[in-house]
Amino acid sequence: MSRRSPRADPSRPLRQPSVKRAPERVREERVLREWLEREADGGTRIVDSESDPPKTAVLDALLAAKPGAAAFVWRERPIRWYRLDLDWKRFGDLRPVDGPDDLLWRAVSTDGTLFGVAERVQDEGFGPLESAGIDAAAIRAYRDNLAAGTRFDPLVVRTRRGATPWYVADGNHRATAAALQSLETGRYHPVPAYVGVTANPILGPMLDRIRGLAQRLTGRQIGHRTDRTP
């Protein structure tokens, strides 16, 4: 099944605000604290900044609450974090987070994306999601909140440098609700996100090979600084 765009309905043209938030570098602790706060309803201990070591305690608590989704935060260092609004194309290509939980979402998606989950809901209702164990009530509530003008908390998204997919580490329900609303109304209001960009393990070796080839062709060392004296 192909991806449907709100543009497909000429009576409901896709509308986006003319002013978008430019990407902004943010501190990792800010992202992790906000993420942890959203887990509070599930009984997660909220870290007190006055009594706990700021970053390590927050990360430890988050890993305890979301061991699969948050594992990349300590596994794939370093990470650069940005705050931005997702354009339509990037939003439509968002995928569920890596790990066991993503199997639920991929099982009901038309194409492996979260937008594809919304397509499935539009075609068949919420039954497939409920059968897969996904909280359909949460998606309905988020969709209704969007319709009422409520602004979502930023999604937490992870990717690697280069042309790699963007995965939602926190916010699958919110993203699906936004996609569903865009299909129903023909409008997309850019969804905010914290995007964590990690190193690409493929790019490093590739650059080393290119550097080695250049060294052989030129007969000299390039790109490295040493303390040797002539």
Coordinates of N, CA and C in Angstrom, one line a residue, residues 13-223:
P13 N -6.4 21.1 1.3 CA -4.9 21.3 1.0 C -4.1 21.3 2.2
L14 N -2.9 20.7 2.1 CA -1.9 20.7 3.2 C -1.5 22.1 3.5
R15 N -1.7 22.4 4.8 CA -1.3 23.8 5.2 C -0.3 23.7 6.3
Q16 N 0.8 24.5 6.2 CA 1.8 24.5 7.3 C 2.1 25.9 7.6
P17 N 2.4 26.2 8.9 CA 2.8 27.6 9.3 C 3.9 28.0 8.4
S18 N 4.0 29.3 8.1 CA 5.0 29.9 7.3 C 6.3 30.0 8.1
V19 N 6.2 30.1 9.4 CA 7.4 30.2 10.2 C 7.7 28.9 11.0
K20 N 8.8 28.4 10.8 CA 9.2 27.1 11.5 C 10.4 27.4 12.5
R21 N 10.5 26.6 13.5 CA 11.6 26.6 14.4 C 12.9 26.1 13.7
A22 N 13.9 27.0 13.7 CA 15.2 26.5 13.2 C 15.8 25.6 14.2
P23 N 16.6 24.6 13.7 CA 17.3 23.7 14.6 C 18.1 24.4 15.6
E24 N 18.0 24.0 16.8 CA 18.7 24.6 18.0 C 19.5 23.5 18.8
R25 N 20.7 23.8 19.0 CA 21.5 22.8 19.8 C 21.0 22.9 21.3
V26 N 20.8 21.7 21.9 CA 20.3 21.7 23.3 C 21.2 20.7 24.1
R27 N 21.2 20.9 25.4 CA 22.0 20.1 26.3 C 21.2 18.7 26.4
E28 N 22.0 17.6 26.5 CA 21.5 16.3 26.7 C 20.7 16.2 27.9
E29 N 21.1 16.8 29.0 CA 20.4 16.7 30.3 C 19.0 17.2 30.2
R30 N 18.8 18.3 29.4 CA 17.4 18.8 29.2 C 16.5 17.8 28.6
V31 N 17.0 17.1 27.5 CA 16.3 16.1 26.8 C 15.9 14.9 27.7
L32 N 16.9 14.4 28.4 CA 16.7 13.3 29.3 C 15.7 13.6 30.4
R33 N 15.9 14.8 31.0 CA 15.0 15.1 32.1 C 13.5 15.2 31.7
E34 N 13.3 15.8 30.5 CA 11.9 15.9 30.0 C 11.4 14.6 29.7
W35 N 12.2 13.7 29.1 CA 11.8 12.4 28.8 C 11.4 11.6 30.0
L36 N 12.3 11.7 31.1 CA 12.0 11.0 32.3 C 10.7 11.5 33.0
E37 N 10.5 12.8 32.9 CA 9.2 13.4 33.4 C 8.0 12.8 32.8
R38 N 8.1 12.5 31.5 CA 6.9 11.9 30.9 C 6.7 10.4 31.3
E39 N 7.7 9.8 31.9 CA 7.5 8.5 32.4 C 7.0 8.4 33.8
A40 N 6.8 9.6 34.4 CA 6.4 9.7 35.8 C 5.0 9.0 36.1
D41 N 4.1 9.1 35.1 CA 2.8 8.5 35.3 C 2.9 7.0 35.4
G42 N 4.0 6.4 34.9 CA 4.2 5.0 35.0 C 4.9 4.5 36.3
G43 N 5.1 5.5 37.2 CA 5.7 5.1 38.4 C 7.2 5.3 38.5
T44 N 7.8 5.9 37.5 CA 9.3 6.1 37.4 C 9.7 7.1 38.5
R45 N 10.8 6.8 39.2 CA 11.3 7.8 40.2 C 11.8 9.0 39.4
I46 N 11.3 10.2 39.8 CA 11.8 11.4 39.3 C 13.0 11.9 40.0
V47 N 14.1 12.2 39.3 CA 15.3 12.6 39.9 C 15.3 14.0 40.5
D48 N 15.7 14.2 41.7 CA 15.8 15.5 42.3 C 17.1 16.1 42.0
S49 N 17.1 17.2 41.3 CA 18.4 17.8 40.9 C 19.2 18.4 42.0
E50 N 18.5 18.6 43.2 CA 19.2 19.1 44.3 C 20.0 18.0 45.1
S51 N 19.6 16.8 44.9 CA 20.2 15.7 45.7 C 20.9 14.7 44.9
D52 N 20.7 14.6 43.6 CA 21.2 13.6 42.7 C 22.3 14.2 41.8
P53 N 23.3 13.4 41.5 CA 24.2 13.9 40.4 C 23.5 14.1 39.2
P54 N 23.5 15.3 38.6 CA 22.6 15.7 37.5 C 22.4 14.7 36.4
K55 N 23.5 14.4 35.7 CA 23.3 13.7 34.4 C 23.2 12.2 34.6
T56 N 24.1 11.7 35.4 CA 24.2 10.2 35.6 C 23.0 9.7 36.3
A57 N 22.5 10.4 37.2 CA 21.3 9.9 37.9 C 20.1 9.9 37.0
V58 N 19.9 10.9 36.2 CA 18.8 11.0 35.3 C 18.9 9.9 34.2
L59 N 20.1 9.7 33.7 CA 20.3 8.6 32.7 C 20.0 7.2 33.3
D60 N 20.5 7.0 34.6 CA 20.3 5.7 35.2 C 18.8 5.5 35.4
A61 N 18.0 6.5 35.8 CA 16.6 6.4 36.0 C 15.9 6.1 34.7
L62 N 16.3 6.8 33.7 CA 15.7 6.6 32.4 C 15.9 5.2 31.8
L63 N 17.2 4.7 32.0 CA 17.5 3.4 31.5 C 16.7 2.3 32.3
A64 N 16.4 2.6 33.5 CA 15.6 1.6 34.3 C 14.2 1.6 33.8
A65 N 13.7 2.8 33.4 CA 12.3 2.9 33.0 C 12.1 2.5 31.5
K66 N 13.1 2.8 30.7 CA 13.0 2.5 29.2 C 14.3 1.9 28.7
P67 N 14.6 0.7 29.2 CA 15.9 0.1 28.9 C 16.2 -0.2 27.4
G68 N 15.1 -0.4 26.6 CA 15.3 -0.6 25.2 C 15.4 0.7 24.4
A69 N 14.4 1.5 24.6 CA 14.4 2.8 23.8 C 15.5 3.7 24.2
A70 N 16.0 3.8 25.4 CA 17.0 4.7 25.8 C 18.4 4.2 25.8
A71 N 18.6 2.9 25.4 CA 19.9 2.3 25.4 C 20.9 3.0 24.6
F72 N 20.4 3.6 23.5 CA 21.4 4.3 22.6 C 22.1 5.5 23.2
V73 N 21.5 6.1 24.3 CA 22.0 7.3 24.9 C 23.4 7.0 25.5
W74 N 23.6 5.8 26.1 CA 24.9 5.4 26.6 C 25.7 4.6 25.7
R75 N 25.1 3.9 24.7 CA 25.8 3.0 23.8 C 26.4 3.7 22.6
E76 N 25.8 4.8 22.2 CA 26.3 5.4 20.9 C 26.8 6.8 21.2
R77 N 27.9 6.9 22.0 CA 28.5 8.2 22.2 C 29.5 8.6 21.1
P78 N 29.7 9.9 20.9 CA 29.0 11.0 21.4 C 27.6 11.3 20.7
I79 N 26.8 12.1 21.3 CA 25.5 12.4 20.7 C 25.4 14.0 20.7
R80 N 25.0 14.5 19.6 CA 24.6 15.9 19.5 C 23.1 16.0 19.4
W81 N 22.5 16.9 20.3 CA 21.1 17.0 20.4 C 20.6 18.3 19.8
Y82 N 19.5 18.3 19.1 CA 18.9 19.5 18.5 C 17.4 19.5 18.8
R83 N 16.9 20.7 18.8 CA 15.5 20.9 19.0 C 15.0 21.6 17.7
L84 N 14.0 20.9 17.0 CA 13.5 21.4 15.8 C 12.0 21.0 15.5
D85 N 11.4 21.6 14.5 CA 10.1 21.1 14.1 C 10.3 20.3 12.8
L86 N 9.7 19.1 12.8 CA 9.8 18.2 11.7 C 9.0 18.6 10.5
D87 N 9.7 18.7 9.3 CA 8.9 19.0 8.1 C 8.1 17.8 7.7
W88 N 7.2 18.0 6.7 CA 6.3 17.0 6.3 C 7.0 15.7 5.9
K89 N 8.0 15.8 5.0 CA 8.7 14.6 4.5 C 9.3 13.8 5.6
R90 N 10.1 14.5 6.5 CA 10.8 13.9 7.6 C 9.8 13.2 8.5
F91 N 8.7 13.9 8.8 CA 7.7 13.4 9.7 C 7.1 12.1 9.1
G92 N 6.8 12.1 7.8 CA 6.2 10.9 7.2 C 7.1 9.7 7.2
D93 N 8.4 9.9 7.3 CA 9.3 8.8 7.2 C 9.8 8.3 8.6
L94 N 9.2 8.8 9.7 CA 9.6 8.4 11.0 C 9.3 6.9 11.2
R95 N 10.2 6.2 11.9 CA 10.0 4.8 12.2 C 10.0 4.6 13.7
P96 N 9.3 3.5 14.1 CA 9.3 3.2 15.5 C 10.7 2.8 16.0
V97 N 10.9 3.0 17.3 CA 12.2 2.8 17.9 C 12.7 1.4 17.7
D98 N 14.0 1.2 17.6 CA 14.6 -0.2 17.6 C 14.3 -0.9 18.9
G99 N 14.2 -2.2 18.8 CA 14.0 -3.0 20.0 C 12.7 -3.8 19.9
P100 N 12.4 -4.6 21.0 CA 11.2 -5.5 21.0 C 9.9 -4.7 20.7
D101 N 9.8 -3.5 21.3 CA 8.6 -2.7 21.2 C 8.2 -2.4 19.7
D102 N 9.3 -2.2 18.9 CA 9.0 -1.8 17.5 C 8.3 -2.9 16.8
L103 N 8.4 -4.1 17.2 CA 7.7 -5.2 16.5 C 6.2 -5.0 16.5
L104 N 5.7 -4.4 17.6 CA 4.2 -4.2 17.7 C 3.8 -3.2 16.6
W105 N 4.6 -2.1 16.5 CA 4.2 -1.0 15.6 C 4.4 -1.4 14.2
R106 N 5.5 -2.1 13.9 CA 5.8 -2.5 12.5 C 4.7 -3.6 12.1
A107 N 4.2 -4.4 13.0 CA 3.3 -5.4 12.6 C 2.0 -4.8 12.1
V108 N 1.6 -3.6 12.6 CA 0.4 -3.0 12.1 C 0.6 -1.8 11.1
S109 N 1.8 -1.5 10.8 CA 2.1 -0.5 9.8 C 2.0 -1.0 8.4
T110 N 1.6 -0.1 7.5 CA 1.5 -0.4 6.1 C 2.8 -0.5 5.4
D111 N 3.8 0.2 6.0 CA 5.1 0.3 5.4 C 6.3 0.4 6.3
G112 N 6.1 0.1 7.6 CA 7.2 0.2 8.6 C 7.4 1.5 9.3
T113 N 6.6 2.5 8.8 CA 6.7 3.8 9.5 C 5.5 4.0 10.4
L114 N 5.6 5.1 11.2 CA 4.5 5.4 12.1 C 3.3 6.0 11.3
F115 N 3.6 6.7 10.2 CA 2.6 7.2 9.4 C 1.8 6.0 8.8
G116 N 2.5 4.9 8.5 CA 1.8 3.7 8.0 C 0.9 3.1 9.1
V117 N 1.1 3.3 10.3 CA 0.2 2.9 11.4 C -1.1 3.7 11.3
A118 N -0.9 5.0 11.1 CA -2.1 5.9 11.0 C -2.9 5.5 9.7
E119 N -2.3 5.1 8.6 CA -3.0 4.7 7.5 C -3.8 3.4 7.8
R120 N -3.2 2.5 8.5 CA -3.9 1.3 8.9 C -5.2 1.6 9.7
V121 N -5.0 2.6 10.6 CA -6.2 3.0 11.5 C -7.3 3.6 10.6
Q122 N -6.9 4.4 9.7 CA -7.9 5.1 8.8 C -8.6 4.1 8.0
D123 N -8.0 3.0 7.5 CA -8.6 2.0 6.7 C -9.4 1.0 7.5
E124 N -8.9 0.6 8.7 CA -9.5 -0.5 9.4 C -9.9 -0.2 10.8
G125 N -9.7 1.0 11.3 CA -10.1 1.4 12.6 C -9.0 1.0 13.6
F126 N -9.2 1.1 14.9 CA -8.2 0.8 15.9 C -8.1 -0.6 16.3
G127 N -8.9 -1.5 15.7 CA -8.9 -2.9 16.1 C -7.5 -3.6 15.9
P128 N -6.9 -3.4 14.8 CA -5.5 -4.0 14.6 C -4.5 -3.6 15.7
L129 N -4.6 -2.3 16.1 CA -3.7 -1.8 17.1 C -4.0 -2.5 18.5
E130 N -5.3 -2.5 18.8 CA -5.7 -3.1 20.1 C -5.3 -4.6 20.1
S131 N -5.4 -5.3 19.0 CA -5.1 -6.7 19.0 C -3.6 -6.9 19.1
A132 N -2.8 -5.9 18.7 CA -1.3 -6.0 18.8 C -0.8 -5.5 20.1
G133 N -1.7 -5.0 21.0 CA -1.3 -4.6 22.3 C -0.8 -3.1 22.4
I134 N -1.1 -2.3 21.4 CA -0.8 -0.9 21.4 C -2.0 -0.2 22.0
D135 N -1.6 0.9 22.8 CA -2.6 1.6 23.5 C -3.4 2.6 22.6
A136 N -4.4 2.1 22.0 CA -5.2 2.9 21.1 C -5.9 4.0 21.7
A137 N -6.3 3.9 23.0 CA -6.9 5.0 23.7 C -6.0 6.2 23.8
A138 N -4.7 5.9 24.0 CA -3.8 7.1 24.1 C -3.7 7.8 22.8
I139 N -3.7 7.1 21.7 CA -3.7 7.7 20.4 C -4.9 8.6 20.1
R140 N -6.1 8.0 20.5 CA -7.3 8.8 20.4 C -7.2 10.1 21.2
A141 N -6.8 9.9 22.4 CA -6.7 11.1 23.3 C -5.8 12.2 22.7
Y142 N -4.6 11.7 22.2 CA -3.7 12.7 21.6 C -4.3 13.4 20.4
R143 N -4.9 12.6 19.6 CA -5.6 13.1 18.4 C -6.6 14.2 18.8
D144 N -7.4 13.9 19.8 CA -8.4 14.8 20.2 C -7.8 16.1 20.8
N145 N -6.7 15.9 21.5 CA -6.0 17.1 22.1 C -5.4 18.0 20.9
L146 N -4.9 17.3 19.9 CA -4.4 18.1 18.7 C -5.6 18.9 18.1
A147 N -6.7 18.3 18.0 CA -7.9 18.9 17.4 C -8.3 20.1 18.2
A148 N -8.1 20.0 19.5 CA -8.4 21.1 20.4 C -7.4 22.2 20.5
G149 N -6.3 22.0 19.8 CA -5.2 23.0 19.7 C -4.1 22.8 20.7
T150 N -4.0 21.6 21.4 CA -3.0 21.4 22.3 C -1.7 21.1 21.5
R151 N -0.6 21.6 22.0 CA 0.7 21.4 21.4 C 1.4 20.3 22.1
F152 N 2.0 19.3 21.4 CA 2.6 18.2 21.9 C 4.0 18.5 22.6
D153 N 4.4 17.7 23.6 CA 5.8 17.7 24.0 C 6.6 17.2 22.8
P154 N 7.9 17.6 22.7 CA 8.7 17.1 21.6 C 8.9 15.6 21.7
L155 N 8.8 15.0 20.5 CA 9.2 13.6 20.3 C 10.7 13.5 20.6
V156 N 11.2 12.4 21.0 CA 12.7 12.1 21.1 C 13.0 11.2 20.0
V157 N 13.9 11.7 19.1 CA 14.2 11.0 17.8 C 15.7 10.7 17.8
R158 N 16.1 9.6 17.2 CA 17.5 9.3 17.1 C 17.8 9.0 15.7
T159 N 19.0 9.4 15.3 CA 19.5 9.0 13.9 C 21.0 9.0 14.0
R160 N 21.6 8.7 12.8 CA 23.1 8.7 12.7 C 23.5 9.7 11.6
R161 N 24.7 10.2 11.7 CA 25.1 11.1 10.6 C 25.1 10.4 9.3
G162 N 24.6 11.2 8.3 CA 24.5 10.6 6.9 C 23.0 10.3 6.6
A163 N 22.8 9.7 5.5 CA 21.4 9.4 5.1 C 20.9 8.1 5.7
T164 N 20.5 8.2 7.0 CA 20.0 7.1 7.8 C 18.6 7.4 8.3
P165 N 17.8 6.4 8.5 CA 16.4 6.6 9.0 C 16.4 7.3 10.4
W166 N 15.3 8.0 10.6 CA 15.0 8.6 11.9 C 14.1 7.7 12.7
Y167 N 14.4 7.4 13.9 CA 13.6 6.5 14.8 C 13.1 7.3 16.0
V168 N 11.8 7.0 16.3 CA 11.2 7.7 17.5 C 11.5 6.8 18.7
A169 N 12.3 7.4 19.6 CA 12.6 6.7 20.8 C 11.6 6.9 21.9
D170 N 10.9 8.1 21.8 CA 9.9 8.4 22.8 C 8.8 9.2 22.0
G171 N 7.6 8.7 21.9 CA 6.5 9.5 21.3 C 5.8 8.8 20.1
N172 N 5.9 7.4 20.1 CA 5.2 6.7 19.1 C 3.7 7.0 19.0
H173 N 3.1 7.1 20.2 CA 1.6 7.4 20.2 C 1.3 8.8 19.7
R174 N 2.2 9.8 20.1 CA 2.0 11.1 19.7 C 2.2 11.3 18.2
A175 N 3.2 10.7 17.7 CA 3.5 10.8 16.3 C 2.4 10.1 15.4
T176 N 1.9 9.0 15.9 CA 0.8 8.3 15.2 C -0.5 9.2 15.2
A177 N -0.8 9.8 16.3 CA -1.9 10.7 16.5 C -1.8 11.9 15.5
A178 N -0.6 12.4 15.4 CA -0.4 13.6 14.5 C -0.6 13.1 13.0
A179 N -0.1 12.0 12.7 CA -0.3 11.4 11.3 C -1.7 11.2 11.0
L180 N -2.4 10.6 12.0 CA -3.9 10.3 11.8 C -4.6 11.6 11.6
Q181 N -4.3 12.6 12.4 CA -5.0 13.9 12.2 C -4.7 14.5 10.9
S182 N -3.5 14.4 10.4 CA -3.2 15.0 9.1 C -4.0 14.3 8.0
L183 N -4.2 12.9 8.1 CA -4.9 12.2 7.1 C -6.4 12.6 7.2
E184 N -6.9 12.9 8.4 CA -8.3 13.2 8.5 C -8.6 14.6 8.1
T185 N -7.7 15.6 8.3 CA -8.0 17.0 8.1 C -7.3 17.5 6.8
G186 N -6.3 16.8 6.3 CA -5.6 17.4 5.2 C -4.6 18.5 5.6
R187 N -4.3 18.6 6.9 CA -3.4 19.6 7.3 C -2.3 19.0 8.2
Y188 N -1.1 19.5 8.1 CA 0.0 19.1 9.0 C 0.6 20.2 9.7
H189 N 0.6 20.2 11.0 CA 1.2 21.3 11.8 C 2.5 20.6 12.3
P190 N 3.7 21.2 11.9 CA 5.0 20.6 12.2 C 5.1 20.2 13.7
V191 N 5.5 18.9 13.9 CA 5.6 18.3 15.2 C 7.0 18.6 15.8
P192 N 7.1 19.1 17.0 CA 8.4 19.4 17.6 C 9.1 18.1 18.0
A193 N 10.5 18.1 17.9 CA 11.2 16.9 18.3 C 12.6 17.3 18.8
Y194 N 13.1 16.5 19.7 CA 14.5 16.5 20.1 C 15.2 15.4 19.2
V195 N 16.2 15.8 18.5 CA 16.8 14.8 17.6 C 18.2 14.6 18.1
G196 N 18.6 13.4 18.4 CA 19.9 13.0 18.8 C 20.6 12.4 17.7
V197 N 21.8 13.0 17.3 CA 22.5 12.6 16.1 C 23.8 11.9 16.6
T198 N 24.0 10.6 16.3 CA 25.2 9.9 16.7 C 26.1 9.7 15.6
A199 N 27.3 9.1 15.9 CA 28.3 8.9 14.8 C 27.8 7.7 14.0
N200 N 28.2 7.7 12.7 CA 27.8 6.6 11.8 C 29.0 5.6 11.7
P201 N 28.8 4.4 12.2 CA 29.9 3.4 12.3 C 30.5 3.1 10.9
I202 N 29.7 3.3 9.9 CA 30.1 3.0 8.5 C 31.0 4.1 7.9
L203 N 30.7 5.4 8.3 CA 31.4 6.5 7.7 C 32.8 6.5 8.2
G204 N 33.1 6.2 9.5 CA 34.5 6.2 10.0 C 35.4 5.3 9.2
P205 N 35.1 4.0 9.1 CA 36.0 3.2 8.3 C 36.1 3.6 6.8
M206 N 35.0 4.2 6.3 CA 35.1 4.6 4.9 C 36.1 5.8 4.7
L207 N 36.0 6.7 5.7 CA 36.9 7.9 5.6 C 38.3 7.4 5.8
D208 N 38.6 6.4 6.7 CA 39.9 5.9 6.9 C 40.5 5.3 5.6
R209 N 39.6 4.6 4.8 CA 40.0 4.0 3.6 C 40.4 5.1 2.5
I210 N 39.5 6.1 2.5 CA 39.8 7.2 1.6 C 41.1 7.9 1.9
R211 N 41.3 8.1 3.2 CA 42.5 8.8 3.7 C 43.8 7.9 3.3
G212 N 43.6 6.6 3.5 CA 44.8 5.7 3.2 C 45.1 5.7 1.7
L213 N 44.0 5.8 0.9 CA 44.3 5.8 -0.6 C 45.0 7.1 -0.9
A214 N 44.5 8.2 -0.3 CA 45.1 9.5 -0.7 C 46.6 9.5 -0.2
Q215 N 46.9 8.9 0.9 CA 48.2 8.8 1.4 C 49.1 8.1 0.4
R216 N 48.6 6.9 -0.1 CA 49.4 6.2 -1.1 C 49.6 6.9 -2.4
L217 N 48.6 7.7 -2.8 CA 48.7 8.4 -4.0 C 49.7 9.6 -3.9
T218 N 49.7 10.2 -2.8 CA 50.5 11.4 -2.6 C 51.9 11.1 -1.9
G219 N 52.0 9.9 -1.3 CA 53.2 9.6 -0.7 C 53.5 10.4 0.6
R220 N 52.4 10.8 1.2 CA 52.6 11.6 2.4 C 51.4 11.4 3.4
Q221 N 51.6 11.7 4.6 CA 50.6 11.6 5.6 C 49.7 12.8 5.5
I222 N 48.4 12.6 5.5 CA 47.5 13.7 5.6 C 46.4 13.5 6.6
G223 N 45.9 14.6 7.1 CA 44.8 14.5 8.1 C 45.2 14.1 9.5

